[in-house]
PDB file of C-alpha atoms in Angstrom:
ATOM      1  CA  MET A   1     132.793 163.482 158.113  1.00 74.00           C
ATOM      2  CA  LEU A   2     134.836 165.702 155.791  1.00 76.00           C
ATOM      3  CA  GLU A   3     136.433 162.702 154.114  1.00 80.00           C
ATOM      4  CA  VAL A   4     132.916 161.466 153.291  1.00 88.00           C
ATOM      5  CA  LEU A   5     131.421 164.775 152.140  1.00 93.00           C
ATOM      6  CA  ALA A   6     134.401 165.947 150.087  1.00 95.00           C
ATOM      7  CA  PRO A   7     134.163 163.306 147.305  1.00 96.00           C
ATOM      8  CA  VAL A   8     130.394 163.758 147.046  1.00 96.00           C
ATOM      9  CA  VAL A   9     130.569 167.544 146.778  1.00 96.00           C
ATOM     10  CA  PHE A  10     133.502 167.334 144.366  1.00 97.00           C
ATOM     11  CA  ALA A  11     131.684 164.936 142.022  1.00 96.00           C
ATOM     12  CA  VAL A  12     128.499 167.052 142.028  1.00 95.00           C
ATOM     13  CA  LEU A  13     130.349 170.286 141.325  1.00 94.00           C
ATOM     14  CA  LEU A  14     132.430 168.724 138.540  1.00 94.00           C
ATOM     15  CA  TRP A  15     129.313 167.198 136.938  1.00 90.00           C
ATOM     16  CA  TRP A  16     127.389 170.460 137.077  1.00 88.00           C
ATOM     17  CA  SER A  17     130.165 172.814 136.004  1.00 90.00           C
ATOM     18  CA  SER A  18     131.513 170.592 133.227  1.00 90.00           C
ATOM     19  CA  THR A  19     128.067 170.111 131.723  1.00 87.00           C
ATOM     20  CA  ALA A  20     127.507 173.859 131.762  1.00 86.00           C
ATOM     21  CA  ALA A  21     130.910 174.437 130.156  1.00 90.00           C
ATOM     22  CA  LEU A  22     130.108 172.013 127.340  1.00 90.00           C
ATOM     23  CA  LEU A  23     126.770 173.657 126.660  1.00 85.00           C
ATOM     24  CA  MET A  24     128.330 177.103 126.599  1.00 88.00           C
ATOM     25  CA  LEU A  25     131.020 175.997 124.144  1.00 91.00           C
ATOM     26  CA  ASP A  26     128.481 174.224 121.970  1.00 88.00           C
ATOM     27  CA  ARG A  27     126.344 177.374 121.623  1.00 85.00           C
ATOM     28  CA  LEU A  28     129.238 179.469 120.371  1.00 88.00           C
ATOM     29  CA  PRO A  29     129.598 180.054 116.600  1.00 90.00           C
ATOM     30  CA  ARG A  30     130.898 177.060 114.691  1.00 90.00           C
ATOM     31  CA  SER A  31     134.012 179.011 113.811  1.00 92.00           C
ATOM     32  CA  THR A  32     135.092 178.503 117.441  1.00 94.00           C
ATOM     33  CA  TYR A  33     134.668 174.725 117.416  1.00 94.00           C
ATOM     34  CA  GLY A  34     138.161 174.058 116.098  1.00 94.00           C
ATOM     35  CA  ALA A  35     139.835 175.949 118.934  1.00 96.00           C
ATOM     36  CA  SER A  36     137.488 174.421 121.513  1.00 95.00           C
ATOM     37  CA  LEU A  37     138.161 170.886 120.310  1.00 95.00           C
ATOM     38  CA  ALA A  38     141.906 171.553 120.214  1.00 96.00           C
ATOM     39  CA  ALA A  39     141.772 172.681 123.833  1.00 96.00           C
ATOM     40  CA  GLY A  40     139.605 169.672 124.690  1.00 96.00           C
ATOM     41  CA  THR A  41     142.141 167.383 123.026  1.00 97.00           C
ATOM     42  CA  VAL A  42     144.946 168.849 125.112  1.00 97.00           C
ATOM     43  CA  LEU A  43     142.881 168.380 128.284  1.00 97.00           C
ATOM     44  CA  ALA A  44     142.036 164.799 127.298  1.00 97.00           C
ATOM     45  CA  GLY A  45     145.751 164.156 126.756  1.00 97.00           C
ATOM     46  CA  ILE A  46     146.475 165.555 130.202  1.00 97.00           C
ATOM     47  CA  GLY A  47     143.771 163.286 131.537  1.00 97.00           C
ATOM     48  CA  VAL A  48     145.366 160.193 129.973  1.00 97.00           C
ATOM     49  CA  VAL A  49     148.820 161.125 131.283  1.00 97.00           C
ATOM     50  CA  SER A  50     147.369 161.719 134.763  1.00 97.00           C
ATOM     51  CA  ILE A  51     145.653 158.331 134.679  1.00 97.00           C
ATOM     52  CA  LEU A  52     148.888 156.587 133.729  1.00 96.00           C
ATOM     53  CA  MET A  53     150.941 158.454 136.346  1.00 96.00           C
ATOM     54  CA  THR A  54     148.609 157.437 139.183  1.00 95.00           C
ATOM     55  CA  ALA A  55     147.655 153.973 137.933  1.00 95.00           C
ATOM     56  CA  ASP A  56     149.779 152.207 140.553  1.00 94.00           C
ATOM     57  CA  GLU A  57     149.031 154.552 143.449  1.00 94.00           C
ATOM     58  CA  ARG A  58     146.427 153.756 146.099  1.00 94.00           C
ATOM     59  CA  THR A  59     145.986 157.125 147.756  1.00 95.00           C
ATOM     60  CA  GLU A  60     143.159 159.580 148.228  1.00 95.00           C
ATOM     61  CA  THR A  61     144.792 161.894 145.703  1.00 96.00           C
ATOM     62  CA  SER A  62     145.160 159.167 143.075  1.00 96.00           C
ATOM     63  CA  ALA A  63     141.423 158.475 143.301  1.00 97.00           C
ATOM     64  CA  TYR A  64     140.628 162.117 142.559  1.00 97.00           C
ATOM     65  CA  VAL A  65     143.188 162.253 139.743  1.00 97.00           C
ATOM     66  CA  GLY A  66     141.829 159.087 138.124  1.00 97.00           C
ATOM     67  CA  PHE A  67     138.272 160.379 138.380  1.00 98.00           C
ATOM     68  CA  VAL A  68     139.091 163.755 136.836  1.00 97.00           C
ATOM     69  CA  GLY A  69     141.250 162.119 134.162  1.00 97.00           C
ATOM     70  CA  ALA A  70     138.361 159.919 133.049  1.00 97.00           C
ATOM     71  CA  ILE A  71     136.009 162.908 133.010  1.00 97.00           C
ATOM     72  CA  LEU A  72     138.418 164.844 130.779  1.00 97.00           C
ATOM     73  CA  VAL A  73     138.659 161.941 128.328  1.00 97.00           C
ATOM     74  CA  TRP A  74     134.886 161.510 128.354  1.00 97.00           C
ATOM     75  CA  ALA A  75     134.441 165.219 127.810  1.00 96.00           C
ATOM     76  CA  TRP A  76     136.342 165.046 124.533  1.00 96.00           C
ATOM     77  CA  HIS A  77     133.815 162.525 123.231  1.00 96.00           C
ATOM     78  CA  GLU A  78     130.914 164.654 124.433  1.00 94.00           C
ATOM     79  CA  MET A  79     132.399 167.731 122.796  1.00 95.00           C
ATOM     80  CA  SER A  80     133.083 166.020 119.478  1.00 95.00           C
ATOM     81  CA  PHE A  81     129.521 164.692 119.411  1.00 95.00           C
ATOM     82  CA  LEU A  82     127.782 167.922 120.356  1.00 93.00           C
ATOM     83  CA  PHE A  83     129.853 169.812 117.804  1.00 93.00           C
ATOM     84  CA  GLY A  84     128.576 167.377 115.176  1.00 92.00           C
ATOM     85  CA  LEU A  85     132.072 166.136 114.330  1.00 92.00           C
ATOM     86  CA  VAL A  86     131.915 162.520 115.518  1.00 94.00           C
ATOM     87  CA  THR A  87     128.341 161.301 115.248  1.00 94.00           C
ATOM     88  CA  GLY A  88     127.393 158.780 112.578  1.00 94.00           C
ATOM     89  CA  PRO A  89     127.058 158.397 108.802  1.00 95.00           C
ATOM     90  CA  ARG A  90     123.359 159.305 108.852  1.00 95.00           C
ATOM     91  CA  ARG A  91     122.564 162.980 109.409  1.00 94.00           C
ATOM     92  CA  GLU A  92     118.956 163.039 108.321  1.00 94.00           C
ATOM     93  CA  ALA A  93     115.622 162.949 110.127  1.00 94.00           C
ATOM     94  CA  CYS A  94     113.810 159.659 110.570  1.00 94.00           C
ATOM     95  CA  PRO A  95     111.601 158.961 107.546  1.00 93.00           C
ATOM     96  CA  PRO A  96     107.842 159.138 108.221  1.00 90.00           C
ATOM     97  CA  GLY A  97     106.361 155.753 109.052  1.00 89.00           C
ATOM     98  CA  ALA A  98     109.655 154.103 110.067  1.00 91.00           C
ATOM     99  CA  SER A  99     109.179 151.777 113.024  1.00 90.00           C
ATOM    100  CA  GLY A 100     110.563 148.705 114.726  1.00 91.00           C
ATOM    101  CA  TRP A 101     113.903 147.405 113.541  1.00 93.00           C
ATOM    102  CA  GLN A 102     114.095 149.906 110.673  1.00 94.00           C
ATOM    103  CA  ARG A 103     113.769 152.847 113.066  1.00 95.00           C
ATOM    104  CA  PHE A 104     116.363 151.345 115.428  1.00 95.00           C
ATOM    105  CA  ARG A 105     118.784 150.735 112.552  1.00 96.00           C
ATOM    106  CA  LEU A 106     118.403 154.291 111.259  1.00 96.00           C
ATOM    107  CA  ALA A 107     118.765 155.747 114.756  1.00 95.00           C
ATOM    108  CA  THR A 108     121.914 153.704 115.345  1.00 96.00           C
ATOM    109  CA  ALA A 109     123.380 155.054 112.117  1.00 96.00           C
ATOM    110  CA  THR A 110     123.096 158.607 113.473  1.00 96.00           C
ATOM    111  CA  LEU A 111     125.591 157.947 116.292  1.00 94.00           C
ATOM    112  CA  ILE A 112     127.440 154.696 115.621  1.00 96.00           C
ATOM    113  CA  THR A 113     130.752 156.455 114.921  1.00 96.00           C
ATOM    114  CA  HIS A 114     130.498 158.159 118.306  1.00 96.00           C
ATOM    115  CA  GLU A 115     129.815 154.842 120.056  1.00 96.00           C
ATOM    116  CA  ILE A 116     132.690 153.087 118.288  1.00 97.00           C
ATOM    117  CA  ALA A 117     135.041 155.896 119.316  1.00 97.00           C
ATOM    118  CA  ILE A 118     133.975 155.474 122.949  1.00 97.00           C
ATOM    119  CA  LEU A 119     134.415 151.687 122.716  1.00 96.00           C
ATOM    120  CA  LEU A 120     137.937 152.051 121.339  1.00 97.00           C
ATOM    121  CA  THR A 121     138.788 154.527 124.095  1.00 97.00           C
ATOM    122  CA  ALA A 122     137.458 152.151 126.754  1.00 96.00           C
ATOM    123  CA  ILE A 123     139.558 149.306 125.325  1.00 96.00           C
ATOM    124  CA  ALA A 124     142.638 151.542 125.326  1.00 95.00           C
ATOM    125  CA  LEU A 125     142.075 152.640 128.935  1.00 95.00           C
ATOM    126  CA  LEU A 126     141.523 149.041 129.992  1.00 95.00           C
ATOM    127  CA  ALA A 127     144.730 147.930 128.284  1.00 94.00           C
ATOM    128  CA  LEU A 128     146.740 150.793 129.783  1.00 92.00           C
ATOM    129  CA  THR A 129     145.502 150.224 133.338  1.00 93.00           C
ATOM    130  CA  TRP A 130     145.113 146.431 133.333  1.00 92.00           C
ATOM    131  CA  GLY A 131     146.221 145.062 136.700  1.00 91.00           C
ATOM    132  CA  ALA A 132     146.886 148.530 138.090  1.00 93.00           C
ATOM    133  CA  GLU A 133     146.196 149.386 141.730  1.00 94.00           C
ATOM    134  CA  ASN A 134     144.073 152.426 140.894  1.00 96.00           C
ATOM    135  CA  ALA A 135     141.012 151.427 138.829  1.00 95.00           C
ATOM    136  CA  THR A 136     139.108 154.668 139.448  1.00 96.00           C
ATOM    137  CA  ALA A 137     139.559 156.039 135.925  1.00 97.00           C
ATOM    138  CA  MET A 138     138.443 152.908 134.090  1.00 96.00           C
ATOM    139  CA  THR A 139     135.463 152.422 136.389  1.00 96.00           C
ATOM    140  CA  THR A 140     134.423 156.068 136.025  1.00 97.00           C
ATOM    141  CA  PHE A 141     134.610 155.914 132.232  1.00 97.00           C
ATOM    142  CA  ALA A 142     132.621 152.662 132.178  1.00 97.00           C
ATOM    143  CA  VAL A 143     129.914 154.136 134.414  1.00 97.00           C
ATOM    144  CA  LEU A 144     129.588 157.196 132.175  1.00 96.00           C
ATOM    145  CA  TRP A 145     129.326 155.023 129.080  1.00 96.00           C
ATOM    146  CA  VAL A 146     126.790 152.537 130.447  1.00 96.00           C
ATOM    147  CA  MET A 147     124.516 155.143 132.005  1.00 96.00           C
ATOM    148  CA  ARG A 148     124.640 157.410 128.942  1.00 94.00           C
ATOM    149  CA  LEU A 149     123.814 154.474 126.681  1.00 96.00           C
ATOM    150  CA  SER A 150     120.933 153.599 128.993  1.00 96.00           C
ATOM    151  CA  ALA A 151     119.602 157.162 128.741  1.00 94.00           C
ATOM    152  CA  LYS A 152     119.818 157.059 124.951  1.00 94.00           C
ATOM    153  CA  LEU A 153     117.907 153.793 124.763  1.00 95.00           C
ATOM    154  CA  ASN A 154     115.230 155.060 127.146  1.00 95.00           C
ATOM    155  CA  ILE A 155     114.712 158.183 125.035  1.00 94.00           C
ATOM    156  CA  PHE A 156     114.533 156.036 121.915  1.00 94.00           C
ATOM    157  CA  LEU A 157     111.971 153.678 123.462  1.00 95.00           C
ATOM    158  CA  GLY A 158     109.912 156.552 124.838  1.00 94.00           C
ATOM    159  CA  VAL A 159     109.717 158.763 127.934  1.00 93.00           C
ATOM    160  CA  PRO A 160     107.404 161.642 128.905  1.00 92.00           C
ATOM    161  CA  ASN A 161     110.173 164.281 129.018  1.00 86.00           C
ATOM    162  CA  LEU A 162     112.520 164.193 126.052  1.00 80.00           C
ATOM    163  CA  SER A 163     114.826 166.866 127.528  1.00 68.00           C
ATOM    164  CA  ASP A 164     115.624 168.183 124.054  1.00 70.00           C
ATOM    165  CA  ASP A 165     115.471 171.883 124.941  1.00 71.00           C
ATOM    166  CA  LEU A 166     119.248 172.074 124.967  1.00 72.00           C
ATOM    167  CA  MET A 167     119.803 170.174 121.718  1.00 79.00           C
ATOM    168  CA  PRO A 168     122.043 172.240 119.410  1.00 82.00           C
ATOM    169  CA  ALA A 169     120.480 173.309 116.117  1.00 86.00           C
ATOM    170  CA  HIS A 170     122.873 171.296 113.960  1.00 89.00           C
ATOM    171  CA  LEU A 171     121.692 168.100 115.697  1.00 91.00           C
ATOM    172  CA  ASP A 172     117.988 168.833 115.347  1.00 91.00           C
ATOM    173  CA  TYR A 173     117.562 165.797 113.106  1.00 93.00           C
ATOM    174  CA  LEU A 174     118.177 163.541 116.127  1.00 92.00           C
ATOM    175  CA  LYS A 175     114.889 164.664 117.643  1.00 91.00           C
ATOM    176  CA  SER A 176     112.990 162.744 114.982  1.00 92.00           C
ATOM    177  CA  TYR A 177     114.265 159.511 116.562  1.00 93.00           C
ATOM    178  CA  PHE A 178     112.976 160.313 120.048  1.00 91.00           C
ATOM    179  CA  ALA A 179     109.705 158.863 121.327  1.00 91.00           C
ATOM    180  CA  ARG A 180     107.295 160.430 123.802  1.00 91.00           C
ATOM    181  CA  ARG A 181     105.525 157.766 125.851  1.00 92.00           C
ATOM    182  CA  PRO A 182     104.388 157.494 129.490  1.00 91.00           C
ATOM    183  CA  MET A 183     106.919 154.728 130.176  1.00 90.00           C
ATOM    184  CA  ASN A 184     108.986 151.981 128.590  1.00 95.00           C
ATOM    185  CA  ALA A 185     110.066 148.571 129.861  1.00 95.00           C
ATOM    186  CA  LEU A 186     113.741 149.505 130.104  1.00 96.00           C
ATOM    187  CA  PHE A 187     113.303 152.476 132.433  1.00 96.00           C
ATOM    188  CA  PRO A 188     112.627 150.585 135.709  1.00 96.00           C
ATOM    189  CA  VAL A 189     115.528 148.270 134.924  1.00 97.00           C
ATOM    190  CA  SER A 190     117.844 151.233 134.340  1.00 97.00           C
ATOM    191  CA  VAL A 191     117.002 153.078 137.541  1.00 97.00           C
ATOM    192  CA  THR A 192     116.955 149.899 139.652  1.00 97.00           C
ATOM    193  CA  PHE A 193     120.372 148.673 138.565  1.00 97.00           C
ATOM    194  CA  GLY A 194     121.780 152.204 138.618  1.00 97.00           C
ATOM    195  CA  THR A 195     120.570 152.703 142.191  1.00 98.00           C
ATOM    196  CA  LEU A 196     121.857 149.320 143.325  1.00 98.00           C
ATOM    197  CA  ALA A 197     125.244 149.997 141.755  1.00 98.00           C
ATOM    198  CA  ALA A 198     125.424 153.418 143.444  1.00 98.00           C
ATOM    199  CA  CYS A 199     124.628 151.833 146.812  1.00 97.00           C
ATOM    200  CA  TRP A 200     127.223 149.109 146.260  1.00 97.00           C
ATOM    201  CA  PHE A 201     130.013 151.575 145.467  1.00 97.00           C
ATOM    202  CA  ALA A 202     129.014 153.778 148.399  1.00 97.00           C
ATOM    203  CA  LEU A 203     129.011 150.836 150.818  1.00 96.00           C
ATOM    204  CA  THR A 204     132.317 149.601 149.415  1.00 95.00           C
ATOM    205  CA  GLY A 205     133.859 152.958 150.141  1.00 93.00           C
ATOM    206  CA  LEU A 206     132.267 153.477 153.533  1.00 93.00           C
ATOM    207  CA  THR A 207     133.262 150.010 154.763  1.00 93.00           C
ATOM    208  CA  ALA A 208     136.846 150.240 153.496  1.00 87.00           C
ATOM    209  CA  GLY A 209     138.146 150.902 157.000  1.00 79.00           C
ATOM    210  CA  ASP A 210     141.408 152.829 156.975  1.00 86.00           C
ATOM    211  CA  ASP A 211     141.757 152.830 153.189  1.00 92.00           C
ATOM    212  CA  PRO A 212     141.299 156.455 152.048  1.00 93.00           C
ATOM    213  CA  HIS A 213     141.708 155.446 148.413  1.00 96.00           C
ATOM    214  CA  MET A 214     138.760 153.038 148.486  1.00 95.00           C
ATOM    215  CA  LEU A 215     136.646 155.495 150.463  1.00 96.00           C
ATOM    216  CA  THR A 216     137.266 158.339 148.013  1.00 96.00           C
ATOM    217  CA  ALA A 217     136.989 156.257 144.844  1.00 97.00           C
ATOM    218  CA  GLY A 218     133.841 154.503 146.053  1.00 96.00           C
ATOM    219  CA  LEU A 219     132.060 157.739 146.953  1.00 97.00           C
ATOM    220  CA  LEU A 220     133.117 159.521 143.744  1.00 97.00           C
ATOM    221  CA  ILE A 221     131.735 156.746 141.555  1.00 98.00           C
ATOM    222  CA  ALA A 222     128.651 156.275 143.746  1.00 97.00           C
ATOM    223  CA  THR A 223     127.846 159.981 143.430  1.00 97.00           C
ATOM    224  CA  LEU A 224     128.316 159.858 139.652  1.00 97.00           C
ATOM    225  CA  LEU A 225     125.929 156.913 139.464  1.00 97.00           C
ATOM    226  CA  ALA A 226     123.403 158.697 141.673  1.00 97.00           C
ATOM    227  CA  LEU A 227     123.523 161.735 139.380  1.00 95.00           C
ATOM    228  CA  ALA A 228     123.027 159.500 136.345  1.00 95.00           C
ATOM    229  CA  VAL A 229     120.011 157.882 137.990  1.00 96.00           C
ATOM    230  CA  LEU A 230     118.667 161.352 138.812  1.00 92.00           C
ATOM    231  CA  GLU A 231     118.993 162.320 135.149  1.00 91.00           C
ATOM    232  CA  HIS A 232     117.003 159.197 134.255  1.00 93.00           C
ATOM    233  CA  TRP A 233     114.253 160.264 136.645  1.00 93.00           C
ATOM    234  CA  PHE A 234     114.159 163.684 135.002  1.00 89.00           C
ATOM    235  CA  LEU A 235     113.023 161.859 131.856  1.00 91.00           C
ATOM    236  CA  VAL A 236     109.772 160.774 133.504  1.00 91.00           C
ATOM    237  CA  LEU A 237     109.069 163.234 136.321  1.00 87.00           C
ATOM    238  CA  PRO A 238     107.280 166.547 135.617  1.00 79.00           C
ATOM    239  CA  VAL A 239     110.431 168.435 136.567  1.00 71.00           C
ATOM    240  CA  PRO A 240     112.482 169.477 133.512  1.00 63.00           C
ATOM    241  CA  ASP A 241     116.217 169.322 134.111  1.00 61.00           C
ATOM    242  CA  ALA A 242     116.825 171.978 131.451  1.00 60.00           C
ATOM    243  CA  ALA A 243     116.348 174.580 134.198  1.00 60.00           C
ATOM    244  CA  LEU A 244     119.714 173.469 135.636  1.00 62.00           C
ATOM    245  CA  TRP A 245     121.538 174.538 132.505  1.00 59.00           C
ATOM    246  CA  MET A 246     119.509 177.249 130.775  1.00 60.00           C
ATOM    247  CA  TRP A 247     121.615 179.957 132.409  1.00 56.00           C
ATOM    248  CA  ALA A 248     124.616 178.592 130.510  1.00 58.00           C
ATOM    249  CA  VAL A 249     122.857 178.672 127.130  1.00 61.00           C
ATOM    250  CA  PRO A 250     122.616 182.029 125.309  1.00 58.00           C
ATOM    251  CA  ASP A 251     119.438 182.903 123.479  1.00 55.00           C
ATOM    252  CA  GLU A 252     119.162 181.357 120.029  1.00 49.00           C
ATOM    253  CA  GLU A 253     118.691 184.836 118.627  1.00 39.00           C
ATOM    254  CA  ALA A 254     122.223 185.676 119.717  1.00 38.00           C
ATOM    255  CA  ARG A 255     123.696 182.954 117.542  1.00 42.00           C
ATOM    256  CA  PRO A 256     124.638 183.778 113.970  1.00 42.00           C
ATOM    257  CA  PRO A 257     122.491 182.167 111.273  1.00 41.00           C
ATOM    258  CA  ALA A 258     123.792 178.836 110.037  1.00 39.00           C
ATOM    259  CA  SER A 259     124.529 180.383 106.665  1.00 36.00           C
ATOM    260  CA  GLU A 260     126.869 182.891 108.299  1.00 35.00           C
ATOM    261  CA  GLU A 261     128.822 180.358 110.313  1.00 35.00           C
ATOM    262  CA  ARG A 262     132.114 179.315 108.806  1.00 31.00           C
ATOM    263  CA  ALA A 263     133.076 175.708 108.226  1.00 29.00           C
ATOM    264  CA  LEU A 264     135.760 174.259 110.466  1.00 29.00           C
ATOM    265  CA  PRO A 265     139.274 174.257 109.051  1.00 30.00           C
ATOM    266  CA  VAL A 266     141.273 171.019 109.050  1.00 29.00           C
ATOM    267  CA  ILE A 267     138.858 169.072 111.244  1.00 28.00           C
ATOM    268  CA  GLY A 268     136.311 168.414 108.500  1.00 28.00           C
ATOM    269  CA  PRO A 269     132.787 169.290 107.428  1.00 25.00           C
ATOM    270  CA  LEU A 270     129.878 169.535 109.819  1.00 26.00           C
ATOM    271  CA  ALA A 271     126.295 168.591 109.165  1.00 29.00           C
ATOM    272  CA  SER A 272     124.983 171.223 106.791  1.00 28.00           C
ATOM    273  CA  GLY A 273     122.516 173.760 108.091  1.00 30.00           C
ATOM    274  CA  ARG A 274     119.634 173.134 110.440  1.00 30.00           C
ATOM    275  CA  SER A 275     117.467 170.101 109.834  1.00 32.00           C
ATOM    276  CA  ARG A 276     113.754 170.528 109.947  1.00 32.00           C
ATOM    277  CA  ARG A 277     111.988 169.725 113.176  1.00 34.00           C
ATOM    278  CA  ALA A 278     110.193 166.448 112.909  1.00 35.00           C
ATOM    279  CA  SER A 279     107.106 165.379 114.781  1.00 35.00           C
ATOM    280  CA  GLY A 280     106.219 161.981 116.147  1.00 38.00           C
ATOM    281  CA  THR A 281     108.831 159.598 117.485  1.00 38.00           C
ATOM    282  CA  GLU A 282     112.296 160.867 118.288  1.00 36.00           C
ATOM    283  CA  PHE A 283     115.772 159.616 119.639  1.00 38.00           C
ATOM    284  CA  ASP A 284     118.846 161.369 121.190  1.00 39.00           C
ATOM    285  CA  ALA A 285     122.442 160.723 121.576  1.00 37.00           C
ATOM    286  CA  ASP A 286     124.317 162.944 123.887  1.00 37.00           C
ATOM    287  CA  GLN A 287     123.161 165.019 125.298  1.00 38.00           C
ATOM    288  CA  ARG A 288     123.293 166.733 126.723  1.00 36.00           C
ATOM    289  CA  HIS A 289     124.311 165.265 129.288  1.00 35.00           C
ATOM    290  CA  GLU A 290     124.922 164.198 127.997  1.00 37.00           C
ATOM    291  CA  THR A 291     124.317 164.172 129.289  1.00 35.00           C
ATOM    292  CA  THR A 292     124.202 163.576 129.204  1.00 34.00           C
ATOM    293  CA  THR A 293     124.903 162.626 131.669  1.00 35.00           C
ATOM    294  CA  THR A 294     124.721 164.349 130.649  1.00 34.00           C
ATOM    295  CA  VAL A 295     129.352 164.230 131.140  1.00 32.00           C
ATOM    296  CA  LEU A 296     132.983 167.659 129.657  1.00 34.00           C
ATOM    297  CA  SER A 297     130.721 164.240 130.922  1.00 36.00           C
ATOM    298  CA  ALA A 298     129.041 165.928 131.047  1.00 34.00           C
ATOM    299  CA  ALA A 299     133.011 166.602 131.483  1.00 35.00           C
ATOM    300  CA  LEU A 300     133.889 169.672 130.005  1.00 36.00           C
ATOM    301  CA  VAL A 301     130.017 165.340 131.649  1.00 36.00           C
ATOM    302  CA  GLY A 302     126.935 164.484 130.600  1.00 38.00           C
ATOM    303  CA  ALA A 303     126.489 164.113 132.084  1.00 36.00           C
ATOM    304  CA  THR A 304     126.655 162.060 132.769  1.00 37.00           C
ATOM    305  CA  ARG A 305     124.254 163.536 129.935  1.00 41.00           C
TER     306      ARG A 305
END
């Protein structure tokens, strides 16, 4: 029983604590972002090294190491996005009256750099672990990416709960691309396939016989998928998920005004100031969780947010 519960509890605790850590770092003054990202880069590097060192091991430990390694790499992307460093070329609110393809194109421009960075990372991880015995890291990273992208598209198409309470001020312009609607056609597809995938990974692990690696890896990934599906449900159910993280977010009044925050050295300029809040349709990218999941993941992962 312990070998079944341990991966589930581990994945839940890592998801919850890493998301909280990301939110706490994001709400610090911008002058701290450089140090935070430097630390995140070191952790991501440790994650990559750990993935490579256990790529050809099929043990219970290697499954945990691969899972955590992927979360650390994912967390770097979450951090760089939430800090406003790697987002997209467009950092303006959606123009009034934009709809259809124009709105989608403008929304994509707000986060395309972030998505390309994730794609390149996924390709690198795939190349580094191709044919390896331990595929936990690559599978974990892929799950985080697919489920986060699904959440972004659902928020763009329209959901009842936009879950934008935790959006940092310097990303306020993203809210103008969100849409508030009772439902959209993608949502049932997202939760159905997410649930089926979670069940498949869980069954794969539970029916692995005397293979502790498959059991652990299957349950870790199944739990991550289940959490991602839960975050999708938070978008439509009258139960705001912000309550899970508000304790980790200091009051806005405690933050220094944007004009008093210093620009980051070396790393580059951030989006200037706070964009005006826009009404009407709106669209998010990370999340929280990242979620986001969010997922960091929302790993240091959201989130799967």
